[in-house]
Amino acid sequence: MKHRSTITGVNVIVDGIGNIGSCEFKQADVSFLELDQETGIGKRTVTTPLFESLDVEYKFQSIPANIYKEMAKLDEAKVTVKRTMKTGVSNDVEEWQCRGGMSIKYGNSKPGEFLDVTVTQKGLSTYYHELNDEVITNIDHDKGIGEHGGVDHAKHMRQSLQ
């Protein structure tokens, strides 16, 4: 019998600031770049070992002023997200480490309602995801690392650059 997972907590830690609290988190969709290829008999889609752009989003009902200091680091802005889940009788812990430029969008301000703040990081230079201390995805454009599901998709690229 499969058990559904219930999220019990999501916390965001901003590099140099600390835990800025609970939020809503949209993790990156990890997908490989697909190219259309024409052959002698028609067209087909080829999946490459290259990753599509990695984008994440955080939604807050409040935000500390220090987030702007992290945003000022441009492409070096670092965010860690920790999520806890209950699946059946087990407790699972997921962690993401994201590095890349930030943008902040504000919702409408209405009396009596919580603040609505959305922080996005698009085109991450680093994206690391683990579940219960097991690496799921490790992508680092600067270091030429492209691991997903236990397969190092960037190995041949690094070897050809040596």
N, CA and C of each residue as an Amber inpcrd file, in Angstrom:
protein
   486
   0.8400000  -1.1810000   0.0000000   0.0000000   0.0000000   0.0000000
   0.8820000   1.2410000   0.0000000   0.6230000   2.1300000  -0.9180000
   1.3880000   3.3740000  -0.9810000   0.7310000   4.4170000  -0.0900000
   1.5760000   5.1510000   0.6090000   1.0960000   6.2210000   1.4660000
   1.3550000   7.5570000   0.7860000   0.4380000   8.4650000   0.9420000
   0.6450000   9.8020000   0.4150000   1.5200000  10.5800000   1.3830000
   2.2670000  11.5140000   0.8370000   3.1450000  12.3510000   1.6580000
   2.4230000  13.6380000   2.0360000   2.5160000  13.9830000   3.3050000
   1.9440000  15.2250000   3.8080000   3.0750000  16.1540000   4.2020000
   3.0890000  17.3470000   3.6600000   4.1330000  18.3230000   3.9850000
   3.8560000  18.8750000   5.3740000   4.8620000  18.7930000   6.2320000
   4.6890000  19.2720000   7.6060000   5.4110000  20.5880000   7.8610000
   6.3240000  20.9770000   6.9820000   7.0180000  22.2450000   7.1610000
   7.8860000  22.5950000   5.9770000   7.9880000  23.8800000   5.6770000
   8.8790000  24.3860000   4.6310000   9.5340000  25.6390000   5.1890000
  10.8580000  25.6100000   5.3110000  11.5900000  26.7670000   5.8340000
  12.6570000  27.2060000   4.8510000  12.8910000  28.5100000   4.8020000
  13.8730000  29.0930000   3.8970000  14.9950000  29.7140000   4.7070000
  16.2290000  29.3710000   4.3280000  17.4200000  29.9350000   4.9610000
  18.1720000  30.6960000   3.8790000  18.3740000  31.9780000   4.0910000
  19.0940000  32.7960000   3.1190000  20.5210000  32.9590000   3.6110000
  21.4770000  32.7250000   2.7080000  22.8960000  32.7850000   3.0410000
  23.2300000  34.1090000   3.7180000  23.8330000  34.0280000   4.8840000
  24.2460000  35.2270000   5.5910000  23.1560000  35.8910000   6.4100000
  21.9210000  35.4150000   6.3010000  20.8090000  36.0130000   7.0310000
  20.2460000  35.0400000   8.0550000  20.1820000  33.7840000   7.6780000
  19.6050000  32.7780000   8.5540000  18.2010000  32.4150000   8.1200000
  17.4900000  31.7440000   8.9990000  16.1530000  31.2590000   8.7030000
  15.1910000  32.4410000   8.6230000  14.5970000  32.6310000   7.4490000
  13.6490000  33.7450000   7.3250000  12.2140000  33.2570000   7.4420000
  12.0370000  31.9810000   7.7730000  10.7100000  31.4990000   8.1160000
  10.0640000  30.6030000   7.0940000   8.8110000  30.3470000   7.3580000
   8.0210000  29.4330000   6.5520000   7.5680000  30.1160000   5.2650000
   7.4240000  29.3130000   4.2240000   6.9780000  29.8660000   2.9520000
   6.3300000  28.7840000   2.1170000   5.8260000  29.2010000   0.9790000
   5.3490000  28.2900000  -0.0420000   6.5000000  28.1880000  -1.0430000
   6.8690000  26.9710000  -1.4720000   8.0440000  26.7900000  -2.3300000
   7.6700000  25.9910000  -3.5640000   8.0510000  26.4920000  -4.7260000
   7.8810000  25.7720000  -5.9920000   9.2660000  25.3930000  -6.4700000
   9.5890000  24.0930000  -6.3430000  10.9100000  23.6320000  -6.7560000
  11.0280000  23.6510000  -8.2770000  12.2520000  23.5850000  -8.7520000
  12.5030000  23.6320000 -10.1930000  12.0030000  22.3610000 -10.8680000
  11.4520000  22.5240000 -12.0570000  11.1320000  21.3780000 -12.8950000
  12.4320000  20.9700000 -13.5740000  12.8930000  19.7600000 -13.2980000
  14.1410000  19.2860000 -13.8920000  13.7820000  18.5270000 -15.1630000
  14.1910000  19.0780000 -16.2990000  13.9260000  18.4150000 -17.5720000
  15.1150000  18.6250000 -18.5010000  15.2670000  17.6810000 -19.3990000
  16.3710000  17.7350000 -20.3520000  15.9480000  18.5080000 -21.5990000
  16.9190000  19.1800000 -22.1890000  16.6900000  19.9510000 -23.4020000
  16.3720000  18.9910000 -24.5450000  15.2890000  19.2760000 -25.2560000
  14.9020000  18.4540000 -26.4000000  15.1220000  19.2490000 -27.6830000
  15.6480000  18.5770000 -28.6800000  15.8990000  19.2040000 -29.9810000
  15.1460000  18.4380000 -31.0560000  14.6310000  19.1660000 -32.0300000
  13.9960000  18.5170000 -33.1700000  15.0800000  18.1520000 -34.1700000
  14.9850000  16.9450000 -34.6900000  15.9750000  16.4530000 -35.6480000
  15.2330000  15.9220000 -36.8700000  15.7430000  16.2890000 -38.0230000
  15.1390000  15.7790000 -39.2460000  15.9950000  14.6460000 -39.7810000
  15.3290000  13.5500000 -40.0980000  16.0120000  12.3880000 -40.6600000
  15.5170000  12.1980000 -42.0900000  16.0220000  11.1780000 -42.7430000
  15.6100000  10.9000000 -44.1150000  14.1470000  10.5190000 -44.2320000
  13.5360000  10.1140000 -43.1280000  12.1330000   9.6900000 -43.2000000
  11.1790000  10.5890000 -42.4170000  11.6940000  11.6520000 -41.8480000
  10.8070000  12.5560000 -41.1210000  11.4950000  13.2880000 -39.9890000
  10.6830000  13.7530000 -39.0870000  11.1630000  14.5630000 -37.9760000
  10.9820000  13.7870000 -36.6750000  11.9340000  13.9410000 -35.7550000
  11.8060000  13.3230000 -34.4420000  12.4120000  14.2490000 -33.3990000
  12.1070000  13.9900000 -32.1540000  12.6430000  14.7720000 -31.0520000
  13.7310000  13.9680000 -30.3630000  14.8640000  14.6170000 -30.1270000
  16.0010000  13.9760000 -29.4720000  16.2030000  14.6360000 -28.1140000
  16.3230000  13.8250000 -27.0770000  16.5850000  14.3450000 -25.7390000
  18.0900000  14.4090000 -25.5330000  18.5900000  15.5710000 -25.1490000
  20.0250000  15.7670000 -24.9460000  20.3630000  15.6280000 -23.4600000
  21.6510000  15.4930000 -23.1170000  22.0290000  15.4610000 -21.7000000
  22.1590000  16.8570000 -21.0860000  21.6200000  17.8680000 -21.7600000
  21.6490000  19.2410000 -21.2520000  20.3390000  19.5410000 -20.5330000
  20.4160000  20.3480000 -19.4950000  19.2330000  20.6610000 -18.7000000
  18.5790000  21.9570000 -19.1600000  17.2510000  21.9870000 -19.0940000
  16.4980000  23.2180000 -19.3350000  16.7900000  24.1800000 -18.1870000
  16.4150000  25.4300000 -18.3380000  16.6080000  26.4390000 -17.2980000
  15.9260000  26.0060000 -15.9990000  16.6200000  26.1960000 -14.8940000
  16.1010000  25.8230000 -13.5790000  15.5980000  27.0740000 -12.8690000
  14.3050000  27.0930000 -12.5770000  13.6650000  28.2530000 -11.9640000
  12.9310000  27.8150000 -10.7030000  13.0770000  28.5870000  -9.6190000
  12.3610000  28.2990000  -8.3730000  11.5920000  29.5400000  -7.9350000
  10.6170000  29.3110000  -7.0530000   9.7830000  30.4160000  -6.5890000
   9.4400000  30.2140000  -5.1220000   9.4720000  31.3050000  -4.3720000
   9.1360000  31.3050000  -2.9520000   8.0350000  32.3370000  -2.7320000
   7.0270000  31.9930000  -1.9370000   5.9600000  32.9470000  -1.6170000
   5.9170000  33.1350000  -0.1090000   5.9330000  34.3990000   0.3030000
   5.9560000  34.7540000   1.7210000   4.7740000  35.6480000   2.0690000
   4.4090000  35.6260000   3.3560000   3.4090000  36.5680000   3.8600000
   4.0830000  37.6930000   4.6300000   5.3850000  37.6200000   4.7240000
   6.2010000  38.6960000   5.2940000   7.6050000  38.4890000   4.7520000
   8.4160000  39.4980000   4.8200000   9.7800000  39.3390000   4.3150000
  10.7040000  40.2960000   5.0640000  11.8490000  39.7890000   5.5380000
  12.7690000  40.6690000   6.2630000  13.5380000  41.5740000   5.3020000
  13.9240000  42.7250000   5.7950000  14.6540000  43.6880000   4.9650000
  15.9870000  43.1270000   4.4790000  16.5840000  42.1850000   5.2270000
  17.8850000  41.6300000   4.8410000  17.8560000  40.8540000   3.5280000
  16.6770000  40.4540000   3.0550000  16.6000000  39.7330000   1.7850000
  17.1560000  40.5970000   0.6590000  17.0660000  41.9150000   0.7950000
  17.5650000  42.8080000  -0.2450000  19.0910000  42.7690000  -0.3170000
  19.7470000  42.5080000   0.8120000  21.2090000  42.3690000   0.8120000
  21.6190000  41.1320000   0.0210000  20.8410000  40.0630000   0.1710000
  21.1380000  38.8450000  -0.5860000  20.8630000  39.0700000  -2.0690000
  19.7840000  39.7450000  -2.3740000  19.4320000  40.0430000  -3.7610000
  20.5280000  40.8590000  -4.4400000  21.1870000  41.7280000  -3.6800000
  22.2500000  42.5810000  -4.2200000  23.4690000  41.7810000  -4.6660000
  23.5610000  40.5220000  -4.2590000  24.6840000  39.6720000  -4.6780000
  24.5170000  39.1760000  -6.1140000  23.4360000  39.5650000  -6.7480000
  23.1420000  39.2050000  -8.1390000  23.1550000  37.6910000  -8.3170000
  23.9880000  37.1710000  -9.2130000  23.9840000  35.7350000  -9.5030000
  24.5510000  34.8800000  -8.3780000  25.0880000  35.4890000  -7.3460000
  25.6540000  34.7360000  -6.2220000  24.6740000  34.6090000  -5.0470000
  23.4380000  35.0540000  -5.2080000  22.4390000  34.9510000  -4.1380000
  22.1620000  33.4770000  -3.8510000  22.2780000  33.0890000  -2.5730000
  22.1160000  31.6800000  -2.1840000  20.9260000  31.5110000  -1.2500000
  20.1230000  30.4970000  -1.5410000  18.9630000  30.1790000  -0.7170000
  18.9500000  28.6750000  -0.4700000  18.6780000  28.2860000   0.7720000
  18.5030000  26.8790000   1.1270000  17.0690000  26.7000000   1.5950000
  16.4200000  25.6640000   1.0940000  15.0490000  25.3520000   1.4930000
  15.0490000  23.9710000   2.1190000  14.3890000  23.8430000   3.2630000
  14.2420000  22.5440000   3.9220000  12.7570000  22.2540000   4.0630000
  12.3810000  21.0520000   3.6150000  10.9810000  20.6390000   3.6890000
  10.9040000  19.3130000   4.4340000   9.9800000  19.2290000   5.3680000
   9.7500000  17.9720000   6.0780000   8.3900000  17.4260000   5.6530000
   8.3440000  16.0830000   5.5620000   7.1170000  15.4150000   5.1320000
   6.8920000  14.1750000   5.9760000   5.6480000  13.8030000   6.0970000
   5.2560000  12.5710000   6.7740000   4.6830000  11.6570000   5.7010000
   5.3010000  10.4730000   5.5400000   4.8290000   9.4850000   4.5770000
   4.5970000   8.1890000   5.3420000   3.3550000   7.8320000   5.5390000
   3.0610000   6.6570000   6.3600000   3.5750000   6.8920000   7.7690000
   4.4960000   6.0180000   8.2120000   5.0760000   6.1820000   9.5520000
   6.4390000   6.8550000   9.5040000   6.9570000   7.1180000   8.3040000
   8.2990000   7.7020000   8.2090000   8.2370000   9.2190000   8.0480000
   9.2950000   9.8540000   8.5210000   9.4700000  11.2970000   8.3600000
  10.5840000  11.5170000   7.3530000  10.3090000  12.2680000   6.3180000
  11.2880000  12.5370000   5.2700000  11.7340000  13.9900000   5.3400000
  13.0050000  14.2070000   4.9840000  13.5600000  15.5580000   4.9500000
  14.1450000  15.7970000   3.5660000  13.7140000  16.8790000   2.9320000
  14.2640000  17.2800000   1.6420000  14.9840000  18.6000000   1.8190000
  16.0360000  18.7690000   1.0270000  16.7750000  20.0310000   1.0700000
  17.1400000  20.4350000  -0.3440000  17.0250000  21.7370000  -0.6000000
  17.4450000  22.3260000  -1.8660000  18.4320000  23.4360000  -1.5660000
  19.4440000  23.5530000  -2.4060000  20.3610000  24.6870000  -2.3510000
  20.3360000  25.3220000  -3.7360000  19.9930000  26.5880000  -3.7740000
  19.8200000  27.2940000  -5.0390000  20.6960000  28.5350000  -5.0570000
  21.3800000  28.7400000  -6.1900000  22.2050000  29.9460000  -6.3380000
  21.8770000  30.5860000  -7.6800000  21.5530000  31.8600000  -7.6260000
  21.2320000  32.5970000  -8.8380000  20.5550000  33.9090000  -8.4950000
  20.4350000  34.7580000  -9.4810000  19.8330000  36.0700000  -9.2800000
  18.3950000  35.9870000  -8.7950000  17.9910000  36.9980000  -8.0330000
  16.6440000  37.0430000  -7.4520000  15.8410000  38.1980000  -8.0250000
  14.5440000  37.9960000  -8.0550000  13.6330000  39.1070000  -8.3090000
  12.5140000  39.0230000  -7.2820000  11.9760000  40.1700000  -6.9140000
  10.9270000  40.2360000  -5.8990000   9.7140000  40.9240000  -6.5020000
   8.5570000  40.2870000  -6.3450000   7.2970000  40.8640000  -6.8120000
   6.3530000  40.9600000  -5.6220000   5.6180000  42.0370000  -5.5820000
   4.6780000  42.2760000  -4.4900000   3.2490000  42.1840000  -5.0020000
   2.3880000  41.5740000  -4.1970000   0.9630000  41.5370000  -4.5120000
   0.3070000  42.8380000  -4.0860000  -0.9860000  42.8970000  -4.2340000
  -1.7400000  44.0850000  -3.8300000  -1.7650000  44.2080000  -2.3140000
  -1.7300000  45.4290000  -1.8340000  -1.8300000  45.6950000  -0.3950000
  -3.2760000  46.0160000  -0.0610000  -3.8800000  45.1620000   0.7780000
  -5.2650000  45.3690000   1.1880000  -5.3300000  45.3550000   2.7020000
  -6.0320000  46.3050000   3.2910000  -6.1480000  46.3350000   4.7470000
  -6.7040000  45.0120000   5.2830000  -6.0910000  44.5270000   6.3540000
  -6.5580000  43.3010000   7.0000000  -6.0460000  42.0230000   6.3700000
  -5.2890000  42.1090000   5.2700000  -4.7520000  40.9100000   4.6270000
  -3.2490000  40.8410000   4.8270000  -2.7260000  39.6150000   4.7300000
  -1.2880000  39.4160000   4.8690000  -0.5590000  39.9670000   3.6470000
   0.6860000  40.3090000   3.8570000   1.5510000  40.7360000   2.7690000
   1.6990000  39.5780000   1.7840000   1.7840000  39.8820000   0.5140000
   1.9240000  38.8720000  -0.5330000   3.2070000  39.1760000  -1.2960000
   4.2570000  38.3880000  -1.0430000   5.5650000  38.6170000  -1.6560000
   6.0070000  37.3450000  -2.3690000   6.4400000  37.4790000  -3.6220000
   6.9580000  36.3470000  -4.3860000   8.4000000  36.6400000  -4.7700000
   9.2930000  35.7300000  -4.3950000  10.7090000  35.8290000  -4.7550000
  10.9870000  34.7170000  -5.7550000  11.5890000  35.0640000  -6.8890000
  11.9350000  34.0510000  -7.8820000  13.4310000  34.0760000  -8.1440000
  13.9420000  32.9110000  -8.4970000  15.3130000  32.7670000  -8.9880000
  15.1920000  32.0040000 -10.2980000  15.5650000  32.6500000 -11.3990000
  15.4470000  32.0300000 -12.7200000  16.8230000  31.7570000 -13.2900000
  16.9340000  30.6460000 -14.0100000  18.2010000  30.2890000 -14.6330000
  19.2940000  30.0650000 -13.6100000  18.9950000  29.2630000 -12.5850000
  19.9510000  29.0290000 -11.4970000  21.2950000  28.5360000 -12.0160000
  22.3710000  29.0290000 -11.4190000  23.7010000  28.5220000 -11.7660000
  24.0180000  27.2730000 -10.9490000  23.4100000  27.1430000  -9.7690000
  23.5790000  25.9520000  -8.9370000  22.2160000  25.5120000  -8.4290000
  21.9520000  24.1940000  -8.5330000  20.7080000  23.6160000  -8.0310000
  21.0520000  22.2490000  -7.4590000  20.8580000  22.1160000  -6.1550000
  21.1910000  20.8730000  -5.4580000  19.9460000  20.4270000  -4.7030000
  19.5480000  19.1610000  -4.8760000  18.3430000  18.6370000  -4.2310000
  18.6680000  17.2650000  -3.6540000  18.3500000  17.0970000  -2.3770000
  18.5400000  15.7850000  -1.7580000  17.3040000  15.4140000  -0.9500000
  17.0890000  14.1100000  -0.8270000  15.9910000  13.5540000  -0.0450000
  16.5850000  12.5710000   0.9400000  16.4010000  12.8310000   2.2350000
  16.9460000  11.9710000   3.2890000  18.4360000  11.6990000   3.0760000
  19.2020000  12.7450000   2.8160000  20.6560000  12.7060000   2.6210000
  21.0940000  11.9620000   1.3620000  20.1830000  11.6490000   0.4590000
  20.5350000  11.0240000  -0.8190000  20.3720000  12.0650000  -1.9210000
  21.4330000  12.2770000  -2.6990000  21.4160000  13.3020000  -3.7470000
  20.4820000  12.8740000  -4.8780000  19.5630000  13.7560000  -5.2160000
  18.6510000  13.5380000  -6.3380000  19.1800000  14.2720000  -7.5700000
  19.4900000  15.5620000  -7.3960000  19.9730000  16.4030000  -8.4910000
  21.1070000  17.2830000  -7.9870000  22.1780000  17.3690000  -8.7670000
  23.2950000  18.2570000  -8.4530000  23.7550000  18.8890000  -9.7600000
  23.3420000  20.1290000  -9.9680000  23.7040000  20.8440000 -11.1880000
  24.4630000  22.1020000 -10.7860000  25.6590000  22.2450000 -11.3330000
  26.4780000  23.4290000 -11.0660000  27.1200000  23.8320000 -12.3840000
  26.6000000  24.8780000 -12.9960000  27.0960000  25.3080000 -14.3090000
  28.5510000  25.7540000 -14.2500000  28.9550000  26.4100000 -13.1690000
  30.3260000  26.9120000 -13.0520000  31.3480000  25.7870000 -12.9370000
  30.9750000  24.6920000 -12.3020000  31.8890000  23.5600000 -12.1030000
  31.6880000  22.4560000 -13.1370000  30.7230000  22.6140000 -14.0320000
  30.4790000  21.5980000 -15.0570000  29.8860000  20.3200000 -14.4950000
  29.0510000  20.4300000 -13.4650000  28.4260000  19.2550000 -12.8560000
  26.9750000  19.1910000 -13.3130000  26.5550000  18.0250000 -13.7670000
  25.1800000  17.8290000 -14.2160000  24.6900000  16.4450000 -13.8580000
  24.4780000  16.1910000 -12.5710000  24.0540000  14.8680000 -12.0960000
  22.5640000  14.8810000 -11.7820000  21.8920000  13.8180000 -12.2120000
  20.4740000  13.6680000 -11.8930000  20.1520000  12.1800000 -11.8520000
  19.4940000  11.7620000 -10.7770000  19.1080000  10.3570000 -10.6600000
  20.2900000   9.4120000 -10.6170000  21.4230000   9.8690000 -10.0990000
  22.6050000   9.0200000  -9.9920000  23.4500000   8.9390000 -11.2530000
  23.0800000   9.6680000 -12.3000000  23.8280000   9.6480000 -13.5610000
  24.5050000  11.0010000 -13.7560000  25.8040000  10.9690000 -14.0610000
  26.5750000  12.1900000 -14.3070000  26.5030000  12.5150000 -15.8000000
  25.5720000  13.3690000 -16.1670000  25.3540000  13.6970000 -17.5790000
  26.4160000  14.6300000 -18.1460000  27.2120000  15.2550000 -17.3080000
  28.2340000  16.1980000 -17.7740000  29.6320000  15.5890000 -17.7960000
  29.7570000  14.3200000 -17.4820000  31.0670000  13.6640000 -17.3890000
  31.8610000  13.7900000 -18.6950000  31.2250000  13.4980000 -19.8150000
  31.9300000  13.5490000 -21.1020000  32.3670000  14.9650000 -21.4480000
  31.5430000  15.9560000 -21.0950000  31.9060000  17.3480000 -21.3570000
  33.1560000  17.7240000 -20.5650000  33.1900000  17.3490000 -19.2840000
  34.3590000  17.6720000 -18.4510000  35.6090000  16.9710000 -18.9720000
  35.4760000  15.7350000 -19.4240000  36.6270000  14.9950000 -19.9490000
  37.1660000  15.6400000 -21.2150000  36.2840000  16.1340000 -22.0720000
  36.7470000  16.7430000 -23.3210000  37.4140000  18.0960000 -23.0810000
  37.1180000  18.7400000 -21.9470000  37.7310000  20.0280000 -21.6280000
  39.0920000  19.8900000 -20.9630000  39.4460000  18.6860000 -20.5500000
  40.7360000  18.4870000 -19.8610000  41.8780000  18.3900000 -20.8360000
